[in-house]
Structures are given as structure tokens and as C-alpha cells.
Amino acid sequence: MMVFISNNKILYVRLSKLHQRYKYNVTISWHVFRISTVLNSPNMHFDINKFYSTAYNWILAFGPRLIAAIIFFVVAQWTIRILKRGMNKALFKKNISSSLKPFLVSLTAAILQVLTVLVVLQILNLRLTIFTAIVGGISVAAGLALSGTLQNFTSGVLILLLKPYRSGDTIVAQGYEGIVKSIQIFYTLINTYDNKTVVVPNSKLSNEVIVNLSRETTRRLDISLKLGFGIDFDKIKNVVNDTIKNFPGITSNPKPDLGIAEVLADGYRVELNVWVSSKDFHKLRNSLQEKLICDMKKAEIKLPGT
């Protein structure tokens, strides 16, 4: 049985009466006539059975996909939360830097969320061509705009993972020597010996040579002395050996070494090599040079410029 909500007969009859009533009012009469004409149009017929049939078919065709998509989305969110907790525990056991942990967890969660959305759209059988094109365009634009920043971010992650240097290490990089104050995701802070803070992008540090002066526990200290030909080398050797023998901070293994490094036109150059603790290198270098000069003066050895 076909059921029509057609012509809206009652409303149409009333509008016809209004049209007769206000036929002398041109404006009202015209609007009433237009409304009644539209209501009497065949396009206003509404087949409720057809509506029910269409809705039923749509539910049969799309309903299972919608239910499956909702179930997958809920399970995916639950799984992502479990994975995040597992990653936090695993990174804690691996002793990963505290500044790197949240970034790794957040990045992994974001990637999984994007994959979840793509799978849900696929389950719903929605066309992904336009979506993929939009995402691709945004990705290219973001990549071009943030290429330097992304490179610094990637380099920061690699530095925190591979640990070529750590906070507190003394390094030489980009022409600066100092102590690593902190390692951030995008840059590294170096505190020089004259108390300057140098901000170095991580991409520079990951792509160029870094000298880590703190990786080894000991470091060789080289001191060079220029002497005239009139000064006997054996006398110099005895004075230097006595100095370093009683000097604190010099290791016995490897043994200190003293020799003539270069013969010049007006004399010769003596080089002393001793091994000291890496963390005390600069302090011992200054104090040892001072001690050598004092002992040579006591031994009445004439130094250049005196």
C-alpha cells in the first residue's frame, strides 16, 4: 500500500481561501499563490515506504562496516594506551635520557593514531584518494618549511640514543671547547671555560667531527719548552724528572716522557708528555707549567727572555 503525504490538501485549501481573501492585495496574493503552487507540485510527494526501504538497505549495507569500524577504533585506542605504558617501562629499564622518553612515546602514539584513522576509513570503504592527496600535500609543505627543524630533531634523537657525548662531558665542536651543559631535542648547550653559553644545532653536531675529551679517564698533557744551545739537556732532564716525580696528579702508567722534539736555529725545543686525569687536565696543566718554571729558576737554568 502506497502512503502519500501529497499535496498537503488541507493546507492547500486554506491557502486557496487566503488567496481569494487577499486577491486585492497584490503582494500577499502573489506570495500565497506561489506557496500553494509549490505545495501542489508533484515534487512535494513523499513516499514514506520508499524512505523506510532506502534506510533499511543503507543500514544493511553500511551498518556492519560502521560497527566494525567502531569496534576497531575502541580496541586500537586501548592497545595504544597499553603500548605507551609498555614503552615507558622499557625506556626506563634501558636508561634512556629523560628528555627523549616523552618524545619517543608521543611520536609512536601519533603514528599509531594516524594508522588507526586510515584503517577505520578503509573499513568504512571511504575513498582515501583525496584524503591521501591532502595529507601528502601538507606533509610536503611541512617538510619544506621545517626541514632544518626536523633535521635537528632527528639529530637530537640520534645523539640521545647513540650518546657520542653526554651532559657534563668536555667536548670540542664547531670551534668551541667546553662542558656540555644540556642536550635538548633541537640543540646542545656548551659552557665554555670563559663562561659563555654556546647553542649548537644538533644537526651540526651529528654531521661533523666531535672531539670528546671526557670519554677516556686519562689524557696526555704536553708541555713544550724552548731552550738555548748553552743549556745542557741532561741538567734539564734531571730537573724535570724531579719536578714530575713529586707532582700530584701525574700517573705512573703510562710513564712520563721527555725528549728533544725539534732543533731550531737558535736552540732546541724540549717536549714533556705526562698522563693526567681528564677532569683535572686544565688545572694540572697550569700548575705543572708554573712548577717547572720555578724549579728551573732554582736550578739556575736560563730561560728565554730572562
PDB file of C-alpha atoms in Angstrom:
ATOM      1  CA  MET A   1       0.000   0.000   0.000  1.00  0.00           C
ATOM      2  CA  MET A   2       1.448   3.341  -1.039  1.00  0.00           C
ATOM      3  CA  VAL A   3       1.106   6.111   1.541  1.00  0.00           C
ATOM      4  CA  PHE A   4       1.490   9.678   0.331  1.00  0.00           C
ATOM      5  CA  ILE A   5       1.834  12.870   2.222  1.00  0.00           C
ATOM      6  CA  SER A   6       0.773  14.533  -1.004  1.00  0.00           C
ATOM      7  CA  ASN A   7      -0.477  17.971  -1.967  1.00  0.00           C
ATOM      8  CA  ASN A   8      -0.970  18.823   1.689  1.00  0.00           C
ATOM      9  CA  LYS A   9      -4.659  19.151   0.808  1.00  0.00           C
ATOM     10  CA  ILE A  10      -5.794  20.847   3.955  1.00  0.00           C
ATOM     11  CA  LEU A  11      -3.006  23.421   3.806  1.00  0.00           C
ATOM     12  CA  TYR A  12      -3.567  23.867   0.094  1.00  0.00           C
ATOM     13  CA  VAL A  13      -7.316  24.528   0.559  1.00  0.00           C
ATOM     14  CA  ARG A  14      -6.626  27.066   3.295  1.00  0.00           C
ATOM     15  CA  LEU A  15      -4.078  28.835   1.153  1.00  0.00           C
ATOM     16  CA  SER A  16      -6.585  28.947  -1.700  1.00  0.00           C
ATOM     17  CA  LYS A  17      -9.096  30.626   0.588  1.00  0.00           C
ATOM     18  CA  LEU A  18      -6.430  33.110   1.667  1.00  0.00           C
ATOM     19  CA  HIS A  19      -5.715  33.773  -1.969  1.00  0.00           C
ATOM     20  CA  GLN A  20      -9.373  34.617  -2.564  1.00  0.00           C
ATOM     21  CA  ARG A  21      -9.466  36.735   0.592  1.00  0.00           C
ATOM     22  CA  TYR A  22      -6.423  38.807  -0.244  1.00  0.00           C
ATOM     23  CA  LYS A  23      -6.824  38.849  -4.008  1.00  0.00           C
ATOM     24  CA  TYR A  24      -6.940  42.630  -3.953  1.00  0.00           C
ATOM     25  CA  ASN A  25      -3.633  42.798  -2.075  1.00  0.00           C
ATOM     26  CA  VAL A  26      -1.198  42.116  -4.885  1.00  0.00           C
ATOM     27  CA  THR A  27       1.856  41.308  -2.736  1.00  0.00           C
ATOM     28  CA  ILE A  28       0.140  38.939  -0.287  1.00  0.00           C
ATOM     29  CA  SER A  29      -1.870  37.346  -3.045  1.00  0.00           C
ATOM     30  CA  TRP A  30       1.239  36.668  -5.111  1.00  0.00           C
ATOM     31  CA  HIS A  31       3.124  35.020  -2.216  1.00  0.00           C
ATOM     32  CA  VAL A  32       0.118  32.885  -1.260  1.00  0.00           C
ATOM     33  CA  PHE A  33      -0.243  31.809  -4.873  1.00  0.00           C
ATOM     34  CA  ARG A  34       3.435  30.811  -5.104  1.00  0.00           C
ATOM     35  CA  ILE A  35       3.333  28.765  -1.879  1.00  0.00           C
ATOM     36  CA  SER A  36       0.163  26.946  -2.907  1.00  0.00           C
ATOM     37  CA  THR A  37       1.661  26.195  -6.320  1.00  0.00           C
ATOM     38  CA  VAL A  38       4.759  24.664  -4.750  1.00  0.00           C
ATOM     39  CA  LEU A  39       2.699  22.579  -2.343  1.00  0.00           C
ATOM     40  CA  ASN A  40       0.593  21.292  -5.218  1.00  0.00           C
ATOM     41  CA  SER A  41       3.699  20.327  -7.203  1.00  0.00           C
ATOM     42  CA  PRO A  42       4.387  16.592  -7.831  1.00  0.00           C
ATOM     43  CA  ASN A  43       7.886  17.117  -6.413  1.00  0.00           C
ATOM     44  CA  MET A  44       6.363  17.571  -2.977  1.00  0.00           C
ATOM     45  CA  HIS A  45       5.122  13.997  -2.922  1.00  0.00           C
ATOM     46  CA  PHE A  46       6.899  11.977  -0.222  1.00  0.00           C
ATOM     47  CA  ASP A  47       6.898   8.190  -0.350  1.00  0.00           C
ATOM     48  CA  ILE A  48       7.445   7.102   3.245  1.00  0.00           C
ATOM     49  CA  ASN A  49       7.642   3.430   2.284  1.00  0.00           C
ATOM     50  CA  LYS A  50      10.437   4.218  -0.124  1.00  0.00           C
ATOM     51  CA  PHE A  51      12.198   6.159   2.626  1.00  0.00           C
ATOM     52  CA  TYR A  52      11.948   3.194   5.009  1.00  0.00           C
ATOM     53  CA  SER A  53      13.168   0.837   2.303  1.00  0.00           C
ATOM     54  CA  THR A  54      16.157   3.040   1.467  1.00  0.00           C
ATOM     55  CA  ALA A  55      17.085   3.458   5.131  1.00  0.00           C
ATOM     56  CA  TYR A  56      16.788  -0.281   5.726  1.00  0.00           C
ATOM     57  CA  ASN A  57      19.003  -1.104   2.757  1.00  0.00           C
ATOM     58  CA  TRP A  58      21.556   1.502   3.862  1.00  0.00           C
ATOM     59  CA  ILE A  59      21.672   0.020   7.364  1.00  0.00           C
ATOM     60  CA  LEU A  60      22.128  -3.474   5.969  1.00  0.00           C
ATOM     61  CA  ALA A  61      24.923  -2.326   3.655  1.00  0.00           C
ATOM     62  CA  PHE A  62      26.728   0.185   5.873  1.00  0.00           C
ATOM     63  CA  GLY A  63      25.770  -0.862   9.402  1.00  0.00           C
ATOM     64  CA  PRO A  64      28.183  -3.806   9.757  1.00  0.00           C
ATOM     65  CA  ARG A  65      31.058  -1.675   8.468  1.00  0.00           C
ATOM     66  CA  LEU A  66      30.193   1.090  10.913  1.00  0.00           C
ATOM     67  CA  ILE A  67      30.023  -1.349  13.831  1.00  0.00           C
ATOM     68  CA  ALA A  68      33.312  -2.965  12.779  1.00  0.00           C
ATOM     69  CA  ALA A  69      34.967   0.457  12.483  1.00  0.00           C
ATOM     70  CA  ILE A  70      33.783   1.490  15.957  1.00  0.00           C
ATOM     71  CA  ILE A  71      34.978  -1.789  17.486  1.00  0.00           C
ATOM     72  CA  PHE A  72      38.364  -1.486  15.765  1.00  0.00           C
ATOM     73  CA  PHE A  73      38.760   2.137  16.895  1.00  0.00           C
ATOM     74  CA  VAL A  74      37.975   1.291  20.534  1.00  0.00           C
ATOM     75  CA  VAL A  75      40.329  -1.717  20.528  1.00  0.00           C
ATOM     76  CA  ALA A  76      43.051   0.350  18.834  1.00  0.00           C
ATOM     77  CA  GLN A  77      42.814   3.101  21.468  1.00  0.00           C
ATOM     78  CA  TRP A  78      43.032   0.515  24.235  1.00  0.00           C
ATOM     79  CA  THR A  79      46.037  -1.128  22.556  1.00  0.00           C
ATOM     80  CA  ILE A  80      47.820   2.209  22.070  1.00  0.00           C
ATOM     81  CA  ARG A  81      47.435   3.031  25.772  1.00  0.00           C
ATOM     82  CA  ILE A  82      48.928  -0.346  26.712  1.00  0.00           C
ATOM     83  CA  LEU A  83      51.811   0.145  24.267  1.00  0.00           C
ATOM     84  CA  LYS A  84      52.532   3.604  25.704  1.00  0.00           C
ATOM     85  CA  ARG A  85      52.761   2.190  29.219  1.00  0.00           C
ATOM     86  CA  GLY A  86      54.960  -0.640  27.968  1.00  0.00           C
ATOM     87  CA  MET A  87      57.261   1.789  26.150  1.00  0.00           C
ATOM     88  CA  ASN A  88      57.627   3.938  29.257  1.00  0.00           C
ATOM     89  CA  LYS A  89      58.666   0.905  31.302  1.00  0.00           C
ATOM     90  CA  ALA A  90      61.031  -0.375  28.599  1.00  0.00           C
ATOM     91  CA  LEU A  91      62.700   3.024  28.143  1.00  0.00           C
ATOM     92  CA  PHE A  92      63.093   3.353  31.909  1.00  0.00           C
ATOM     93  CA  LYS A  93      64.875  -0.020  32.065  1.00  0.00           C
ATOM     94  CA  LYS A  94      67.082   0.953  29.102  1.00  0.00           C
ATOM     95  CA  ASN A  95      68.170   4.072  31.000  1.00  0.00           C
ATOM     96  CA  ILE A  96      67.156   6.315  28.091  1.00  0.00           C
ATOM     97  CA  SER A  97      67.565  10.061  28.611  1.00  0.00           C
ATOM     98  CA  SER A  98      64.588  11.610  30.403  1.00  0.00           C
ATOM     99  CA  SER A  99      64.321  14.308  27.728  1.00  0.00           C
ATOM    100  CA  LEU A 100      63.976  11.669  24.997  1.00  0.00           C
ATOM    101  CA  LYS A 101      61.388   9.371  26.602  1.00  0.00           C
ATOM    102  CA  PRO A 102      58.266  11.554  26.169  1.00  0.00           C
ATOM    103  CA  PHE A 103      59.192  12.403  22.580  1.00  0.00           C
ATOM    104  CA  LEU A 104      59.620   8.744  21.586  1.00  0.00           C
ATOM    105  CA  VAL A 105      56.381   7.719  23.288  1.00  0.00           C
ATOM    106  CA  SER A 106      54.407  10.643  21.823  1.00  0.00           C
ATOM    107  CA  LEU A 107      55.839  10.109  18.343  1.00  0.00           C
ATOM    108  CA  THR A 108      54.982   6.399  18.406  1.00  0.00           C
ATOM    109  CA  ALA A 109      51.462   7.115  19.678  1.00  0.00           C
ATOM    110  CA  ALA A 110      50.902   9.753  16.968  1.00  0.00           C
ATOM    111  CA  ILE A 111      51.980   7.345  14.215  1.00  0.00           C
ATOM    112  CA  LEU A 112      49.677   4.640  15.590  1.00  0.00           C
ATOM    113  CA  GLN A 113      46.770   7.103  15.766  1.00  0.00           C
ATOM    114  CA  VAL A 114      47.254   8.067  12.110  1.00  0.00           C
ATOM    115  CA  LEU A 115      47.347   4.397  11.122  1.00  0.00           C
ATOM    116  CA  THR A 116      44.180   3.804  13.145  1.00  0.00           C
ATOM    117  CA  VAL A 117      42.321   6.562  11.292  1.00  0.00           C
ATOM    118  CA  LEU A 118      43.459   5.195   7.920  1.00  0.00           C
ATOM    119  CA  VAL A 119      42.295   1.677   8.801  1.00  0.00           C
ATOM    120  CA  VAL A 120      38.929   2.984  10.050  1.00  0.00           C
ATOM    121  CA  LEU A 121      38.408   4.876   6.787  1.00  0.00           C
ATOM    122  CA  GLN A 122      39.317   1.740   4.874  1.00  0.00           C
ATOM    123  CA  ILE A 123      36.822  -0.342   6.878  1.00  0.00           C
ATOM    124  CA  LEU A 124      34.117   2.224   6.124  1.00  0.00           C
ATOM    125  CA  ASN A 125      35.035   1.825   2.445  1.00  0.00           C
ATOM    126  CA  LEU A 126      35.579   5.556   2.058  1.00  0.00           C
ATOM    127  CA  ARG A 127      37.705   6.787  -0.791  1.00  0.00           C
ATOM    128  CA  LEU A 128      41.131   7.734   0.504  1.00  0.00           C
ATOM    129  CA  THR A 129      42.428   9.330  -2.697  1.00  0.00           C
ATOM    130  CA  ILE A 130      41.532  12.891  -1.762  1.00  0.00           C
ATOM    131  CA  PHE A 131      42.493  12.341   1.873  1.00  0.00           C
ATOM    132  CA  THR A 132      45.845  10.893   0.853  1.00  0.00           C
ATOM    133  CA  ALA A 133      46.484  13.774  -1.541  1.00  0.00           C
ATOM    134  CA  ILE A 134      45.697  16.345   1.163  1.00  0.00           C
ATOM    135  CA  VAL A 135      47.901  14.613   3.727  1.00  0.00           C
ATOM    136  CA  GLY A 136      50.671  14.281   1.158  1.00  0.00           C
ATOM    137  CA  GLY A 137      50.478  17.960   0.253  1.00  0.00           C
ATOM    138  CA  ILE A 138      50.529  19.016   3.892  1.00  0.00           C
ATOM    139  CA  SER A 139      53.458  16.685   4.561  1.00  0.00           C
ATOM    140  CA  VAL A 140      55.477  18.116   1.659  1.00  0.00           C
ATOM    141  CA  ALA A 141      54.749  21.698   2.709  1.00  0.00           C
ATOM    142  CA  ALA A 142      55.592  20.970   6.341  1.00  0.00           C
ATOM    143  CA  GLY A 143      58.743  19.140   5.292  1.00  0.00           C
ATOM    144  CA  LEU A 144      59.950  22.088   3.227  1.00  0.00           C
ATOM    145  CA  ALA A 145      59.090  24.610   5.932  1.00  0.00           C
ATOM    146  CA  LEU A 146      60.520  22.593   8.813  1.00  0.00           C
ATOM    147  CA  SER A 147      63.374  20.778   7.085  1.00  0.00           C
ATOM    148  CA  GLY A 148      66.023  22.327   9.322  1.00  0.00           C
ATOM    149  CA  THR A 149      63.972  21.833  12.470  1.00  0.00           C
ATOM    150  CA  LEU A 150      63.176  18.225  11.606  1.00  0.00           C
ATOM    151  CA  GLN A 151      66.831  17.580  10.863  1.00  0.00           C
ATOM    152  CA  ASN A 152      67.792  18.997  14.255  1.00  0.00           C
ATOM    153  CA  PHE A 153      65.080  16.891  15.909  1.00  0.00           C
ATOM    154  CA  THR A 154      66.281  13.699  14.206  1.00  0.00           C
ATOM    155  CA  SER A 155      69.879  14.501  15.097  1.00  0.00           C
ATOM    156  CA  GLY A 156      68.887  15.158  18.712  1.00  0.00           C
ATOM    157  CA  VAL A 157      67.174  11.777  18.938  1.00  0.00           C
ATOM    158  CA  LEU A 158      70.249  10.057  17.461  1.00  0.00           C
ATOM    159  CA  ILE A 159      72.579  11.866  19.865  1.00  0.00           C
ATOM    160  CA  LEU A 160      70.457  10.872  22.861  1.00  0.00           C
ATOM    161  CA  LEU A 161      70.311   7.275  21.634  1.00  0.00           C
ATOM    162  CA  LEU A 162      73.897   6.774  20.442  1.00  0.00           C
ATOM    163  CA  LYS A 163      75.416   9.044  23.116  1.00  0.00           C
ATOM    164  CA  PRO A 164      78.597  10.277  21.389  1.00  0.00           C
ATOM    165  CA  TYR A 165      78.693  12.720  24.309  1.00  0.00           C
ATOM    166  CA  ARG A 166      76.673  13.271  27.466  1.00  0.00           C
ATOM    167  CA  SER A 167      75.835  16.127  29.779  1.00  0.00           C
ATOM    168  CA  GLY A 168      78.956  17.004  31.759  1.00  0.00           C
ATOM    169  CA  ASP A 169      81.396  15.820  29.071  1.00  0.00           C
ATOM    170  CA  THR A 170      84.106  18.134  27.789  1.00  0.00           C
ATOM    171  CA  ILE A 171      83.964  18.323  24.002  1.00  0.00           C
ATOM    172  CA  VAL A 172      85.457  20.277  21.122  1.00  0.00           C
ATOM    173  CA  ALA A 173      82.885  21.090  18.428  1.00  0.00           C
ATOM    174  CA  GLN A 174      82.308  23.869  15.927  1.00  0.00           C
ATOM    175  CA  GLY A 175      85.486  25.585  17.096  1.00  0.00           C
ATOM    176  CA  TYR A 176      84.410  25.662  20.742  1.00  0.00           C
ATOM    177  CA  GLU A 177      85.781  23.719  23.685  1.00  0.00           C
ATOM    178  CA  GLY A 178      83.725  23.428  26.819  1.00  0.00           C
ATOM    179  CA  ILE A 179      81.484  21.342  29.029  1.00  0.00           C
ATOM    180  CA  VAL A 180      78.156  20.061  27.709  1.00  0.00           C
ATOM    181  CA  LYS A 181      75.560  21.797  29.834  1.00  0.00           C
ATOM    182  CA  SER A 182      72.492  20.026  28.444  1.00  0.00           C
ATOM    183  CA  ILE A 183      71.332  18.105  25.387  1.00  0.00           C
ATOM    184  CA  GLN A 184      67.981  19.267  24.077  1.00  0.00           C
ATOM    185  CA  ILE A 185      65.969  17.755  21.250  1.00  0.00           C
ATOM    186  CA  PHE A 186      66.870  20.531  18.793  1.00  0.00           C
ATOM    187  CA  TYR A 187      70.177  21.872  20.124  1.00  0.00           C
ATOM    188  CA  THR A 188      73.025  21.314  22.588  1.00  0.00           C
ATOM    189  CA  LEU A 189      74.246  23.852  25.140  1.00  0.00           C
ATOM    190  CA  ILE A 190      78.018  24.086  25.667  1.00  0.00           C
ATOM    191  CA  ASN A 191      79.507  26.097  28.524  1.00  0.00           C
ATOM    192  CA  THR A 192      82.985  27.327  27.571  1.00  0.00           C
ATOM    193  CA  TYR A 193      85.829  27.837  30.044  1.00  0.00           C
ATOM    194  CA  ASP A 194      85.299  31.601  29.986  1.00  0.00           C
ATOM    195  CA  ASN A 195      81.644  31.026  30.994  1.00  0.00           C
ATOM    196  CA  LYS A 196      79.989  31.559  27.628  1.00  0.00           C
ATOM    197  CA  THR A 197      76.941  29.509  26.681  1.00  0.00           C
ATOM    198  CA  VAL A 198      77.150  28.277  23.098  1.00  0.00           C
ATOM    199  CA  VAL A 199      73.966  26.970  21.463  1.00  0.00           C
ATOM    200  CA  VAL A 200      74.848  24.479  18.726  1.00  0.00           C
ATOM    201  CA  PRO A 201      72.152  22.908  16.474  1.00  0.00           C
ATOM    202  CA  ASN A 202      72.160  19.140  16.806  1.00  0.00           C
ATOM    203  CA  SER A 203      72.386  18.674  13.036  1.00  0.00           C
ATOM    204  CA  LYS A 204      75.822  20.325  13.122  1.00  0.00           C
ATOM    205  CA  LEU A 205      76.996  18.019  15.882  1.00  0.00           C
ATOM    206  CA  SER A 206      75.685  14.835  14.265  1.00  0.00           C
ATOM    207  CA  ASN A 207      77.148  15.570  10.815  1.00  0.00           C
ATOM    208  CA  GLU A 208      80.567  16.931  11.765  1.00  0.00           C
ATOM    209  CA  VAL A 209      83.562  15.872  13.838  1.00  0.00           C
ATOM    210  CA  ILE A 210      83.246  15.993  17.631  1.00  0.00           C
ATOM    211  CA  VAL A 211      86.205  15.526  19.964  1.00  0.00           C
ATOM    212  CA  ASN A 212      85.080  14.071  23.287  1.00  0.00           C
ATOM    213  CA  LEU A 213      87.754  14.856  25.868  1.00  0.00           C
ATOM    214  CA  SER A 214      85.920  13.115  28.707  1.00  0.00           C
ATOM    215  CA  ARG A 215      85.280   9.707  27.176  1.00  0.00           C
ATOM    216  CA  GLU A 216      88.604   8.357  28.472  1.00  0.00           C
ATOM    217  CA  THR A 217      89.570   8.662  32.132  1.00  0.00           C
ATOM    218  CA  THR A 218      93.123   9.854  31.411  1.00  0.00           C
ATOM    219  CA  ARG A 219      94.540  12.350  28.960  1.00  0.00           C
ATOM    220  CA  ARG A 220      98.035  13.187  27.803  1.00  0.00           C
ATOM    221  CA  LEU A 221      99.373  16.569  28.816  1.00  0.00           C
ATOM    222  CA  ASP A 222     102.054  18.027  26.520  1.00  0.00           C
ATOM    223  CA  ILE A 223     104.339  20.854  27.646  1.00  0.00           C
ATOM    224  CA  SER A 224     106.874  22.398  25.293  1.00  0.00           C
ATOM    225  CA  LEU A 225     109.998  24.305  26.428  1.00  0.00           C
ATOM    226  CA  LYS A 226     112.361  26.253  24.173  1.00  0.00           C
ATOM    227  CA  LEU A 227     115.979  26.333  25.389  1.00  0.00           C
ATOM    228  CA  GLY A 228     119.267  27.702  24.130  1.00  0.00           C
ATOM    229  CA  PHE A 229     122.178  25.555  22.948  1.00  0.00           C
ATOM    230  CA  GLY A 230     124.173  26.618  26.007  1.00  0.00           C
ATOM    231  CA  ILE A 231     121.831  24.730  28.350  1.00  0.00           C
ATOM    232  CA  ASP A 232     122.770  21.111  28.959  1.00  0.00           C
ATOM    233  CA  PHE A 233     119.895  18.731  28.173  1.00  0.00           C
ATOM    234  CA  ASP A 234     120.898  16.280  30.929  1.00  0.00           C
ATOM    235  CA  LYS A 235     120.566  19.052  33.501  1.00  0.00           C
ATOM    236  CA  ILE A 236     117.108  19.907  32.141  1.00  0.00           C
ATOM    237  CA  LYS A 237     116.163  16.253  32.248  1.00  0.00           C
ATOM    238  CA  ASN A 238     117.152  15.885  35.914  1.00  0.00           C
ATOM    239  CA  VAL A 239     115.226  18.996  36.964  1.00  0.00           C
ATOM    240  CA  VAL A 240     112.089  17.980  35.039  1.00  0.00           C
ATOM    241  CA  ASN A 241     112.181  14.410  36.355  1.00  0.00           C
ATOM    242  CA  ASP A 242     112.477  15.649  39.939  1.00  0.00           C
ATOM    243  CA  THR A 243     109.540  18.000  39.362  1.00  0.00           C
ATOM    244  CA  ILE A 244     107.128  15.453  37.927  1.00  0.00           C
ATOM    245  CA  LYS A 245     108.248  12.761  40.390  1.00  0.00           C
ATOM    246  CA  ASN A 246     106.808  14.678  43.329  1.00  0.00           C
ATOM    247  CA  PHE A 247     103.964  16.360  41.467  1.00  0.00           C
ATOM    248  CA  PRO A 248     100.458  15.149  42.459  1.00  0.00           C
ATOM    249  CA  GLY A 249      98.033  14.105  39.721  1.00  0.00           C
ATOM    250  CA  ILE A 250     100.546  12.609  37.264  1.00  0.00           C
ATOM    251  CA  THR A 251     100.027   8.905  36.607  1.00  0.00           C
ATOM    252  CA  SER A 252     102.915   6.443  36.515  1.00  0.00           C
ATOM    253  CA  ASN A 253     101.321   4.357  33.760  1.00  0.00           C
ATOM    254  CA  PRO A 254     101.931   5.336  31.021  1.00  0.00           C
ATOM    255  CA  LYS A 255     105.252   6.700  32.153  1.00  0.00           C
ATOM    256  CA  PRO A 256     106.188  10.365  31.604  1.00  0.00           C
ATOM    257  CA  ASP A 257     108.353  11.033  28.582  1.00  0.00           C
ATOM    258  CA  LEU A 258     110.851  13.840  27.961  1.00  0.00           C
ATOM    259  CA  GLY A 259     112.854  14.420  24.802  1.00  0.00           C
ATOM    260  CA  ILE A 260     114.131  16.913  22.248  1.00  0.00           C
ATOM    261  CA  ALA A 261     111.244  17.488  19.857  1.00  0.00           C
ATOM    262  CA  GLU A 262     112.886  19.971  17.474  1.00  0.00           C
ATOM    263  CA  VAL A 263     116.237  21.593  16.767  1.00  0.00           C
ATOM    264  CA  LEU A 264     115.991  25.284  15.899  1.00  0.00           C
ATOM    265  CA  ALA A 265     118.461  27.838  14.562  1.00  0.00           C
ATOM    266  CA  ASP A 266     118.895  29.471  17.970  1.00  0.00           C
ATOM    267  CA  GLY A 267     118.350  26.484  20.266  1.00  0.00           C
ATOM    268  CA  TYR A 268     116.194  23.421  20.674  1.00  0.00           C
ATOM    269  CA  ARG A 269     112.692  22.597  21.846  1.00  0.00           C
ATOM    270  CA  VAL A 270     112.060  20.085  24.620  1.00  0.00           C
ATOM    271  CA  GLU A 271     108.681  18.365  24.925  1.00  0.00           C
ATOM    272  CA  LEU A 272     107.339  16.755  28.081  1.00  0.00           C
ATOM    273  CA  ASN A 273     104.469  14.236  27.878  1.00  0.00           C
ATOM    274  CA  VAL A 274     102.677  13.169  31.050  1.00  0.00           C
ATOM    275  CA  TRP A 275      99.319  11.498  31.667  1.00  0.00           C
ATOM    276  CA  VAL A 276      96.779  13.060  33.989  1.00  0.00           C
ATOM    277  CA  SER A 277      93.117  12.693  34.898  1.00  0.00           C
ATOM    278  CA  SER A 278      90.834  14.042  32.159  1.00  0.00           C
ATOM    279  CA  LYS A 279      88.694  16.032  34.560  1.00  0.00           C
ATOM    280  CA  ASP A 280      91.758  17.767  36.090  1.00  0.00           C
ATOM    281  CA  PHE A 281      93.562  18.382  32.797  1.00  0.00           C
ATOM    282  CA  HIS A 282      93.389  22.178  32.639  1.00  0.00           C
ATOM    283  CA  LYS A 283      94.111  22.692  36.338  1.00  0.00           C
ATOM    284  CA  LEU A 284      97.147  20.384  36.252  1.00  0.00           C
ATOM    285  CA  ARG A 285      98.471  21.907  33.039  1.00  0.00           C
ATOM    286  CA  ASN A 286      98.646  25.378  34.544  1.00  0.00           C
ATOM    287  CA  SER A 287     100.072  24.291  37.885  1.00  0.00           C
ATOM    288  CA  LEU A 288     102.682  21.965  36.310  1.00  0.00           C
ATOM    289  CA  GLN A 289     103.972  24.683  33.995  1.00  0.00           C
ATOM    290  CA  GLU A 290     104.261  27.042  36.943  1.00  0.00           C
ATOM    291  CA  LYS A 291     106.143  24.431  38.974  1.00  0.00           C
ATOM    292  CA  LEU A 292     108.577  23.688  36.112  1.00  0.00           C
ATOM    293  CA  ILE A 293     109.470  27.357  35.709  1.00  0.00           C
ATOM    294  CA  CYS A 294     110.080  27.755  39.446  1.00  0.00           C
ATOM    295  CA  ASP A 295     112.300  24.645  39.641  1.00  0.00           C
ATOM    296  CA  MET A 296     114.330  25.690  36.580  1.00  0.00           C
ATOM    297  CA  LYS A 297     114.989  29.097  38.075  1.00  0.00           C
ATOM    298  CA  LYS A 298     116.124  27.473  41.306  1.00  0.00           C
ATOM    299  CA  ALA A 299     118.498  25.294  39.272  1.00  0.00           C
ATOM    300  CA  GLU A 300     119.832  28.485  37.625  1.00  0.00           C
ATOM    301  CA  ILE A 301     118.737  27.401  34.158  1.00  0.00           C
ATOM    302  CA  LYS A 302     118.457  30.420  31.904  1.00  0.00           C
ATOM    303  CA  LEU A 303     115.088  30.523  30.181  1.00  0.00           C
ATOM    304  CA  PRO A 304     114.369  32.530  27.013  1.00  0.00           C
ATOM    305  CA  GLY A 305     113.530  36.153  27.814  1.00  0.00           C
ATOM    306  CA  THR A 306     115.188  36.104  31.244  1.00  0.00           C
TER     307      THR A 306
END
